[in-house]
Short mmCIF file of C-alpha atoms in Angstrom, two decimals:
data_model
loop_
_atom_site.label_atom_id
_atom_site.label_comp_id
_atom_site.label_asym_id
_atom_site.label_seq_id
_atom_site.Cartn_x
_atom_site.Cartn_y
_atom_site.Cartn_z
CA ASP A 1 4.38 8.64 3.26
CA THR A 2 1.84 10.23 0.96
CA GLY A 3 -1.37 8.51 -0.02
CA VAL A 4 -2.77 7.82 -3.44
CA SER A 5 -3.05 10.97 -5.50
CA GLN A 6 -5.16 11.64 -8.56
CA ASP A 7 -5.10 14.42 -11.09
CA PRO A 8 -7.17 16.32 -12.01
CA ARG A 9 -9.70 16.35 -9.21
CA HIS A 10 -12.40 17.67 -11.48
CA LYS A 11 -12.83 17.57 -15.23
CA ILE A 12 -15.61 19.06 -17.30
CA THR A 13 -15.66 18.17 -20.95
CA LYS A 14 -17.97 18.20 -23.92
CA ARG A 15 -19.40 15.05 -25.37
CA GLY A 16 -17.10 13.52 -27.93
CA GLN A 17 -13.88 14.85 -26.41
CA ASN A 18 -11.09 12.65 -25.08
CA VAL A 19 -9.99 12.87 -21.46
CA THR A 20 -7.07 11.40 -19.53
CA PHE A 21 -6.72 10.94 -15.79
CA ARG A 22 -3.61 10.19 -13.82
CA CYS A 23 -3.14 8.17 -10.64
CA ASP A 24 -0.03 8.03 -8.48
CA PRO A 25 -0.22 5.10 -6.08
CA ILE A 26 1.39 4.85 -2.68
CA SER A 27 5.08 4.39 -3.32
CA GLU A 28 6.16 0.77 -3.59
CA HIS A 29 2.59 -0.45 -4.00
CA ASN A 30 2.75 -2.84 -6.91
CA ARG A 31 -1.01 -3.25 -7.43
CA LEU A 32 -3.19 -0.52 -8.86
CA TYR A 33 -6.93 -0.50 -9.48
CA TRP A 34 -9.39 1.78 -11.24
CA TYR A 35 -13.02 2.01 -10.19
CA ARG A 36 -15.95 4.14 -11.26
CA GLN A 37 -18.58 5.45 -8.86
CA THR A 38 -21.87 7.02 -9.87
CA LEU A 39 -24.11 8.95 -7.54
CA GLY A 40 -25.69 6.82 -4.85
CA GLN A 41 -23.84 3.68 -5.83
CA GLY A 42 -20.80 1.80 -4.64
CA PRO A 43 -17.61 1.85 -6.68
CA GLU A 44 -17.51 -0.53 -9.66
CA PHE A 45 -14.31 -2.19 -10.73
CA LEU A 46 -12.82 -1.20 -14.09
CA THR A 47 -9.31 -2.62 -14.30
CA TYR A 48 -6.34 -3.89 -12.29
CA PHE A 49 -2.56 -3.80 -12.75
CA GLN A 50 0.13 -5.72 -11.01
CA ASN A 51 3.32 -3.80 -11.73
CA GLU A 52 3.02 -2.85 -15.40
CA ALA A 53 0.84 -5.79 -16.40
CA GLN A 54 -2.88 -5.25 -16.81
CA LEU A 55 -4.25 -8.46 -15.32
CA GLU A 56 -7.97 -7.93 -15.25
CA LYS A 57 -10.52 -5.79 -17.07
CA SER A 58 -14.19 -5.46 -16.28
CA ARG A 59 -16.85 -5.76 -18.95
CA LEU A 60 -17.64 -2.16 -17.98
CA LEU A 61 -14.40 -1.15 -19.68
CA SER A 62 -15.63 -0.54 -23.20
CA ASP A 63 -13.23 -0.11 -26.11
CA ARG A 64 -13.40 3.65 -25.57
CA PHE A 65 -11.55 3.17 -22.29
CA SER A 66 -7.87 2.39 -22.07
CA ALA A 67 -5.55 2.23 -19.10
CA GLU A 68 -1.80 2.03 -18.87
CA ARG A 69 0.83 1.70 -16.22
CA PRO A 70 4.00 1.90 -18.30
CA LYS A 71 6.68 1.62 -15.65
CA GLY A 72 4.73 0.02 -12.89
CA SER A 73 4.40 3.30 -11.04
CA PHE A 74 1.74 5.86 -12.04
CA SER A 75 -1.21 4.94 -14.22
CA THR A 76 -3.36 6.77 -16.73
CA LEU A 77 -6.96 6.14 -17.68
CA GLU A 78 -8.11 7.55 -21.01
CA ILE A 79 -11.67 7.82 -22.20
CA GLN A 80 -12.13 8.50 -25.89
CA ARG A 81 -15.22 10.07 -27.45
CA THR A 82 -16.79 10.75 -24.08
CA GLU A 83 -20.52 10.25 -23.61
CA GLN A 84 -22.82 11.73 -20.99
CA GLY A 85 -23.07 8.30 -19.38
CA ASP A 86 -19.37 8.50 -18.60
CA SER A 87 -20.05 11.20 -16.01
CA ALA A 88 -18.93 9.71 -12.70
CA MET A 89 -16.22 9.75 -10.07
CA TYR A 90 -13.17 7.77 -11.19
CA LEU A 91 -11.32 6.27 -8.26
CA CYS A 92 -7.84 4.85 -8.12
CA ALA A 93 -6.63 2.49 -5.41
CA SER A 94 -3.37 0.75 -4.67
CA SER A 95 -2.15 -2.13 -2.56
CA SER A 96 1.01 -4.05 -1.87
CA SER A 97 1.21 -7.79 -2.46
CA THR A 98 3.88 -7.99 0.22
CA SER A 99 1.72 -6.42 2.89
CA GLY A 100 -1.42 -8.21 4.06
CA GLY A 101 -1.43 -10.19 0.83
CA GLY A 102 -2.30 -7.05 -1.05
CA LEU A 103 -5.86 -7.33 0.08
CA GLU A 104 -6.36 -3.90 1.63
CA GLN A 105 -6.77 -1.27 -1.02
CA PHE A 106 -6.11 2.39 -0.31
CA PHE A 107 -8.06 4.88 -2.34
CA GLY A 108 -7.28 8.26 -3.77
CA PRO A 109 -9.61 11.28 -3.69
CA GLY A 110 -10.98 10.54 -7.15
CA THR A 111 -11.46 12.51 -10.35
CA ARG A 112 -14.97 13.77 -10.91
CA LEU A 113 -15.83 13.79 -14.61
CA THR A 114 -18.76 15.75 -15.98
CA VAL A 115 -19.62 15.30 -19.64
CA LEU A 116 -21.83 18.05 -21.04
CA ALA B 1 -23.57 -14.58 -8.42
CA GLN B 2 -21.00 -12.97 -6.19
CA LYS B 3 -22.45 -9.86 -4.68
CA VAL B 4 -22.91 -7.68 -1.63
CA THR B 5 -26.24 -6.37 -0.43
CA GLN B 6 -26.66 -3.45 1.91
CA ALA B 7 -30.40 -3.21 2.33
CA GLN B 8 -30.34 -0.06 4.48
CA THR B 9 -30.08 2.91 2.17
CA GLU B 10 -30.06 5.54 4.87
CA ILE B 11 -30.06 5.54 8.66
CA SER B 12 -30.50 8.55 10.90
CA VAL B 13 -29.65 8.43 14.60
CA VAL B 14 -29.12 10.90 17.38
CA GLU B 15 -25.64 11.26 18.83
CA LYS B 16 -24.70 8.62 21.43
CA GLU B 17 -27.11 6.06 20.01
CA ASP B 18 -25.74 2.71 18.90
CA VAL B 19 -26.28 1.80 15.26
CA THR B 20 -25.77 -1.38 13.24
CA LEU B 21 -25.14 -1.42 9.52
CA ASP B 22 -26.09 -4.65 7.78
CA CYS B 23 -24.16 -6.43 5.07
CA VAL B 24 -25.14 -9.68 3.38
CA TYR B 25 -22.89 -11.30 0.81
CA GLU B 26 -23.06 -14.09 -1.76
CA THR B 27 -20.07 -16.00 -3.03
CA ARG B 28 -19.31 -19.43 -4.47
CA ASP B 29 -15.74 -19.33 -3.21
CA THR B 30 -14.57 -20.99 -0.04
CA THR B 31 -11.82 -18.44 0.54
CA TYR B 32 -12.97 -14.86 0.44
CA TYR B 33 -12.46 -11.55 2.16
CA LEU B 34 -14.88 -8.99 3.50
CA PHE B 35 -14.20 -5.31 4.01
CA TRP B 36 -15.79 -2.17 5.34
CA TYR B 37 -14.94 1.26 3.97
CA LYS B 38 -16.10 4.69 5.09
CA GLN B 39 -16.74 7.51 2.61
CA PRO B 40 -17.10 10.84 4.46
CA PRO B 41 -18.52 13.93 2.77
CA SER B 42 -15.04 14.75 1.51
CA GLY B 43 -15.37 11.72 -0.77
CA GLU B 44 -12.24 9.69 -0.11
CA LEU B 45 -12.83 6.05 0.77
CA VAL B 46 -11.19 5.06 4.04
CA PHE B 47 -10.39 1.43 4.81
CA LEU B 48 -11.80 0.26 8.15
CA ILE B 49 -11.41 -3.51 8.39
CA ARG B 50 -10.78 -6.78 6.52
CA ARG B 51 -12.09 -10.18 7.57
CA ASN B 52 -11.00 -13.52 6.10
CA SER B 53 -13.56 -16.25 5.47
CA PHE B 54 -11.68 -18.68 7.68
CA ASP B 55 -11.68 -16.34 10.66
CA GLU B 56 -15.11 -15.82 12.17
CA GLN B 57 -13.81 -14.12 15.27
CA ASN B 58 -15.59 -10.85 15.89
CA GLU B 59 -13.53 -7.73 16.23
CA ILE B 60 -13.75 -4.59 18.28
CA SER B 61 -11.81 -1.41 17.66
CA GLY B 62 -12.76 1.41 19.97
CA ARG B 63 -16.39 2.28 19.29
CA TYR B 64 -16.48 0.04 16.21
CA SER B 65 -17.27 -3.67 16.21
CA TRP B 66 -17.86 -6.19 13.49
CA ASN B 67 -19.92 -9.38 13.61
CA PHE B 68 -19.06 -11.96 10.95
CA GLN B 69 -21.43 -14.93 10.63
CA LYS B 70 -20.85 -17.41 7.82
CA SER B 71 -24.06 -19.26 8.65
CA THR B 72 -26.09 -16.23 7.60
CA SER B 73 -23.54 -14.80 5.13
CA SER B 74 -23.49 -11.55 7.04
CA PHE B 75 -20.81 -9.12 8.11
CA ASN B 76 -22.48 -6.44 10.18
CA PHE B 77 -20.89 -3.29 11.54
CA THR B 78 -21.89 -1.65 14.81
CA ILE B 79 -20.96 1.82 15.97
CA THR B 80 -21.40 2.31 19.70
CA ALA B 81 -22.18 5.75 21.09
CA SER B 82 -22.29 7.33 17.65
CA GLN B 83 -20.80 10.77 17.05
CA VAL B 84 -21.48 13.42 14.45
CA VAL B 85 -18.09 12.64 12.87
CA ASP B 86 -19.40 9.16 12.08
CA SER B 87 -21.74 10.68 9.49
CA ALA B 88 -20.70 9.16 6.19
CA VAL B 89 -21.58 6.53 3.63
CA TYR B 90 -20.38 3.09 4.64
CA PHE B 91 -19.62 0.40 2.10
CA CYS B 92 -19.26 -3.32 2.59
CA ALA B 93 -17.12 -5.09 -0.02
CA LEU B 94 -16.05 -8.59 -1.05
CA SER B 95 -13.13 -10.14 -2.86
CA TRP B 96 -12.45 -13.80 -3.38
CA GLU B 97 -9.50 -16.10 -3.75
CA ASP B 98 -10.51 -19.24 -5.60
CA THR B 99 -10.71 -17.57 -8.99
CA GLY B 100 -8.05 -15.03 -8.14
CA ARG B 101 -10.31 -12.01 -7.97
CA ARG B 102 -8.34 -9.14 -6.56
CA ALA B 103 -10.78 -6.34 -7.18
CA LEU B 104 -13.44 -5.40 -4.68
CA THR B 105 -17.14 -5.89 -5.26
CA PHE B 106 -18.98 -3.22 -3.30
CA GLY B 107 -22.47 -2.97 -1.96
CA SER B 108 -24.52 0.12 -2.71
CA GLY B 109 -23.68 1.66 0.64
CA THR B 110 -25.56 2.87 3.71
CA ARG B 111 -25.69 6.58 4.41
CA LEU B 112 -25.44 7.23 8.14
CA GLN B 113 -26.51 10.58 9.51
CA VAL B 114 -25.74 11.27 13.14
CA GLN B 115 -27.69 14.24 14.46
CA PRO B 116 -26.28 16.26 17.36
#
């Protein structure tokens, strides 16, 4: 059983460019979460899917951010017109509602975004 | 406000010392969940434990123990006989049931350095 995987692991982009990250959750996990972590801080919640439905979005998720989980498996997070303030580690986590009530979340290695 | 406070930014101990990491939480909900995660230098968050609000029983797992006290809204984590491999950032986190919040709210973390 593989863990949560994320691609790419690192992304360097210029301000104003669009970027897209991918997350593959643990197989059969129906819940998927995106978080953002800046240096010296704890992860901050961005958005949450149960299967393909996006059930919750943080106020941190500006209109430049969009996330999808089209078939209830992998998910993508797109940031349009990147800004330097978007530089952070983007973390994906998954959980199963049929195991422990879906409370324990298992995290991927993250995608580190640097906006120049 | 629903939040987690980890007042200790950084702790340094010598190997074999015991160390306690503090976590204080605030929540309006009567049903909530508390977690500890470890983030080693490699960066990937590792789940350590979950505690439910209705279960104040303390837990011990090897060198790790957790003390949950609702009266003081605290969920402290003790490492006995610390080892160099325990060096990491440790995060306390909260989720709550009454308003259906599935995402985790993290504290800012405590960096633990164990010196040989």
